[in-house]
Coordinates of C-alpha atoms in Angstrom, one line a residue:
M1 CA -1.9 20.8 -8.1
S2 CA -3.7 23.3 -10.2
G3 CA -1.5 24.7 -13.0
T4 CA 1.0 21.8 -12.7
H5 CA 2.3 20.5 -16.1
P6 CA 0.6 17.1 -16.7
G7 CA 3.9 15.4 -17.1
R8 CA 4.8 16.4 -13.5
V9 CA 1.6 14.9 -12.0
P10 CA 2.7 11.6 -10.4
T11 CA 1.0 8.2 -10.6
V12 CA 1.1 6.4 -7.3
V13 CA 1.2 2.6 -7.5
K14 CA 0.9 0.3 -4.5
L15 CA 2.6 -3.1 -5.1
G16 CA 1.0 -5.8 -3.0
G17 CA 3.6 -7.9 -1.2
S18 CA 1.6 -11.1 -2.0
C19 CA 1.9 -10.5 -5.8
L20 CA 5.3 -9.1 -6.4
D21 CA 6.9 -12.4 -7.3
D22 CA 4.2 -13.1 -9.8
L23 CA 4.7 -9.9 -11.9
A24 CA 6.1 -10.8 -15.3
D25 CA 8.9 -9.0 -17.1
T26 CA 6.3 -7.5 -19.4
W27 CA 4.5 -6.0 -16.4
W28 CA 7.7 -4.1 -15.5
D29 CA 8.3 -3.1 -19.1
D30 CA 4.8 -1.5 -19.1
L31 CA 5.5 0.3 -15.8
A32 CA 8.7 1.7 -17.1
R33 CA 7.0 3.0 -20.3
H34 CA 4.4 4.7 -18.1
G35 CA 7.2 6.0 -15.9
R36 CA 8.9 7.7 -18.8
E37 CA 5.8 9.9 -19.2
R38 CA 4.8 10.4 -15.5
P39 CA 6.7 10.5 -12.2
L40 CA 6.2 7.3 -10.2
V41 CA 5.7 6.9 -6.5
L42 CA 5.6 3.3 -5.6
V43 CA 4.6 1.9 -2.2
H44 CA 5.3 -1.7 -1.4
G45 CA 3.7 -4.2 0.9
W46 CA 5.6 -7.0 2.6
S47 CA 3.0 -9.7 3.6
R48 CA 4.5 -12.7 1.7
P49 CA 8.2 -11.8 2.2
L50 CA 7.7 -11.5 5.9
R51 CA 5.9 -14.8 6.2
E52 CA 8.7 -16.4 4.2
L53 CA 11.4 -14.8 6.5
D54 CA 10.2 -16.6 9.7
P55 CA 7.5 -19.2 10.3
R56 CA 6.1 -17.3 13.3
Y57 CA 4.6 -14.7 10.9
R58 CA 2.4 -17.5 9.4
D59 CA 0.9 -18.2 12.8
P60 CA -2.7 -16.9 13.1
S61 CA -1.7 -15.3 16.5
A62 CA 0.6 -12.9 14.6
V63 CA -2.5 -11.2 13.2
L64 CA -4.8 -9.1 15.4
R65 CA -8.2 -7.5 14.8
D66 CA -9.3 -4.1 16.2
R67 CA -12.8 -3.4 17.5
Y68 CA -14.0 -2.5 13.9
G69 CA -12.9 -5.8 12.6
N70 CA -9.8 -4.5 10.7
Q71 CA -6.7 -6.8 10.6
S72 CA -3.3 -5.7 11.8
R73 CA 0.0 -7.5 12.2
W74 CA 1.1 -7.6 15.8
T75 CA 4.1 -5.3 15.6
T76 CA 6.9 -5.1 18.1
P77 CA 10.4 -3.5 17.7
E78 CA 11.6 -6.9 16.5
V79 CA 8.9 -7.0 13.8
I80 CA 9.9 -3.5 12.7
A81 CA 13.5 -4.7 12.3
D82 CA 12.3 -7.7 10.2
I83 CA 10.1 -5.5 8.1
K84 CA 13.2 -3.4 7.3
T85 CA 15.1 -6.5 6.5
V86 CA 12.6 -7.8 3.9
S87 CA 12.0 -4.2 2.6
A88 CA 15.7 -3.8 1.9
R89 CA 15.8 -7.0 -0.1
M90 CA 12.6 -6.1 -2.0
S91 CA 13.8 -2.6 -2.7
E92 CA 17.0 -3.8 -4.2
D93 CA 15.1 -6.1 -6.6
I94 CA 12.4 -3.5 -7.5
L95 CA 15.0 -0.7 -8.0
G96 CA 17.1 -3.0 -10.1
R97 CA 14.2 -3.9 -12.4
L98 CA 13.4 -0.2 -13.0
E99 CA 16.9 0.9 -13.5
R100 CA 17.6 -1.8 -16.1
R101 CA 14.6 -0.3 -17.9
G102 CA 15.9 3.2 -17.9
I103 CA 14.0 4.6 -14.8
A104 CA 16.1 6.3 -12.2
A105 CA 14.9 5.0 -8.8
E106 CA 15.5 5.6 -5.1
R107 CA 14.2 4.1 -1.9
V108 CA 12.5 6.3 0.7
L109 CA 11.9 5.1 4.2
G110 CA 8.6 6.6 5.3
S111 CA 9.7 6.9 8.9
D112 CA 12.5 9.3 7.8
G113 CA 10.3 12.3 7.8
L114 CA 7.9 11.4 5.0
L115 CA 5.0 9.8 6.9
A116 CA 3.6 10.7 10.3
A117 CA 1.3 8.4 12.2
G118 CA -1.3 8.9 14.9
E119 CA -2.0 6.9 18.1
G120 CA -3.0 3.3 17.4
E121 CA -5.6 1.1 19.1
R122 CA -4.9 -0.3 22.6
W123 CA -7.4 -3.1 22.6
W124 CA -7.2 -6.0 20.1
W125 CA -8.9 -9.3 19.5
R126 CA -6.2 -12.0 19.7
D127 CA -7.1 -15.7 19.6
K128 CA -10.8 -14.8 20.2
Q129 CA -9.9 -12.8 23.3
L130 CA -10.0 -9.0 23.7
V131 CA -6.7 -7.9 25.2
E132 CA -4.8 -4.7 25.8
L133 CA -1.4 -4.6 24.3
E134 CA 1.1 -2.3 22.7
N135 CA 1.0 -2.7 19.0
L136 CA 3.4 -0.5 17.0
V137 CA 0.9 0.5 14.3
G138 CA -0.9 3.7 13.6
P139 CA -3.0 5.5 11.0
I140 CA -1.3 8.0 8.7
T141 CA -1.9 11.5 10.0
G142 CA 0.5 13.5 7.8
V143 CA 2.7 13.4 4.7
D144 CA 5.7 15.7 4.1
P145 CA 6.2 15.3 0.3
T146 CA 9.3 17.4 0.3
G147 CA 11.1 14.1 0.9
L148 CA 10.2 13.1 -2.7
K149 CA 12.7 15.4 -4.3
N150 CA 12.6 14.3 -7.9
L151 CA 8.9 14.1 -9.0
Q152 CA 9.6 14.1 -12.7
P153 CA 9.2 11.7 -15.6
G154 CA 11.8 9.0 -15.8
H155 CA 12.2 8.9 -12.0
A156 CA 10.6 6.7 -9.4
H157 CA 10.5 6.8 -5.6
L158 CA 9.9 3.5 -3.8
V159 CA 8.4 4.1 -0.4
T160 CA 8.6 1.7 2.6
P161 CA 5.4 2.5 4.5
L162 CA 6.8 2.8 8.0
A163 CA 6.0 6.1 9.9
R164 CA 6.8 8.0 13.1
N165 CA 4.2 8.6 15.7
D166 CA 4.1 11.6 18.1
G167 CA 6.3 9.9 20.5
G168 CA 9.0 9.4 17.9
Q169 CA 8.4 5.6 17.7
E170 CA 8.8 3.9 14.3
V171 CA 5.4 2.2 13.5
N172 CA 3.9 -0.1 11.0
T173 CA 1.2 1.4 8.7
D174 CA -1.3 -0.1 6.2
A175 CA 0.4 0.1 2.8
D176 CA -2.8 0.7 0.9
R177 CA -3.8 3.6 3.1
A178 CA -0.2 5.0 3.1
A179 CA -0.4 5.0 -0.7
A180 CA -3.7 6.8 -0.6
A181 CA -2.2 9.5 1.7
L182 CA 0.8 9.9 -0.6
A183 CA -1.4 10.2 -3.7
A184 CA -3.4 13.0 -2.0
A185 CA -0.3 14.8 -0.7
T186 CA 1.5 14.7 -4.1
G187 CA -1.5 15.8 -6.2
A188 CA -1.6 12.5 -8.0
G189 CA -4.3 12.0 -10.6
D190 CA -4.3 8.2 -10.2
L191 CA -3.8 5.7 -7.5
V192 CA -3.3 2.1 -8.7
L193 CA -3.6 -0.7 -6.2
V194 CA -1.9 -3.7 -7.7
T195 CA -3.0 -6.9 -6.1
D196 CA -3.4 -10.6 -6.8
V197 CA -7.1 -10.4 -7.8
A198 CA -8.2 -9.2 -11.2
H199 CA -11.3 -7.2 -10.1
L200 CA -13.4 -6.2 -7.1
L201 CA -16.1 -8.8 -6.8
V202 CA -19.6 -7.8 -5.6
D203 CA -22.0 -10.7 -5.0
G204 CA -19.5 -12.9 -6.8
E205 CA -19.5 -10.7 -10.0
P206 CA -16.6 -8.7 -11.3
V207 CA -17.2 -4.9 -11.2
A208 CA -15.5 -2.8 -13.9
A209 CA -16.5 0.6 -12.5
I210 CA -18.1 1.8 -9.2
S211 CA -18.7 5.1 -7.4
A212 CA -16.9 5.9 -4.2
R213 CA -20.3 5.9 -2.4
A214 CA -21.2 2.4 -3.7
A215 CA -17.8 1.1 -2.9
A216 CA -18.0 2.4 0.7
G217 CA -21.4 0.7 1.0
F218 CA -20.0 -2.6 -0.1
R219 CA -17.0 -2.2 2.1
D220 CA -19.2 -1.9 5.2
R221 CA -21.6 -4.7 4.3
G222 CA -19.7 -7.3 2.4
A223 CA -16.0 -6.8 1.9
T224 CA -13.5 -8.7 4.0
G225 CA -9.7 -8.8 4.7
G226 CA -7.4 -7.0 2.3
M227 CA -10.2 -5.8 -0.1
R228 CA -11.9 -4.0 2.8
K229 CA -8.7 -2.1 3.4
K230 CA -8.3 -1.3 -0.3
L231 CA -11.8 0.1 -0.5
R232 CA -11.1 2.3 2.6
A233 CA -7.9 3.5 1.0
A234 CA -9.7 4.3 -2.2
G235 CA -12.2 6.4 -0.4
E236 CA -9.5 8.3 1.4
A237 CA -7.6 9.0 -1.8
L238 CA -10.7 10.3 -3.6
D239 CA -11.6 12.4 -0.6
G240 CA -8.0 13.8 -0.8
G241 CA -8.5 15.0 -4.4
V242 CA -7.2 12.0 -6.4
D243 CA -9.3 11.6 -9.6
R244 CA -9.6 7.8 -9.7
V245 CA -8.4 4.6 -8.0
V246 CA -7.9 1.4 -9.9
I247 CA -7.7 -2.1 -8.3
G248 CA -6.4 -5.1 -10.3
S249 CA -3.6 -7.4 -11.2
A250 CA -2.8 -6.3 -14.8
P251 CA -0.2 -3.9 -16.2
V252 CA -0.6 -0.4 -15.0
T253 CA -1.4 1.1 -18.4
E254 CA -4.1 -1.5 -19.0
L255 CA -5.6 -0.7 -15.6
L256 CA -5.5 3.0 -16.2
A257 CA -7.2 2.6 -19.7
G258 CA -10.1 0.7 -18.0
R259 CA -9.5 -2.4 -20.1
T260 CA -9.4 -4.6 -16.9
G261 CA -9.6 -4.2 -13.2
T262 CA -12.0 -2.0 -11.2
V263 CA -12.1 1.8 -11.5
I264 CA -13.4 3.8 -8.5
T265 CA -14.4 7.4 -9.0
R266 CA -16.1 10.1 -6.9
S267 CA -19.3 10.0 -9.0

């Protein structure tokens, strides 16, 4: 986005589904203040709300692992429908919080032309068995940012990270990696991954700053679960031209100022 006015460069914020209920009013006040200076693109997860919707989503069999050890929710058309249900409820709450603070906000469904997905894995580990099954998930392969029509200060887009694959099917995607793809496609300077942990921990110690190379090394040798996905997303965002990725649980301006959380940069 060379030559773009700094006020037009968006900040992309991924809101973890496991931490949304725990964000205080002061957190939203801070986000709104930042949003008056920069366009906001928000991407939400839905892990906790989906588990609260139906007990079956709390069953370990609802989570699969691919051959690389990455977790994925077993997604059928019924699961897609439930994701849309909880997403609509979450979106109403998030948009209301922003609008009460003077930020115009709109929801964008990623599968409505914003996000394209590639073919997903066919073989999955389920209940310690490797099985072939159709799982409606896929990696992000393209972003059409023209769907984000109002990238300007005082305005926020809230993205539900569903996508369309080549066959036209609506598929589930990883929200962290969707946020990374959106950050790269919109020329964002910063990607903020808001989660329920304060820092990246390496060997049990909090890390304030780390290079992309070191973060990738830790991802491959020691990171697990959600943090492994976040580190993969961070690397993809930085490879796509984003200046820095910040992981943490604090207000966005504190994370961007480096006062807390973990900052990941290319060098």
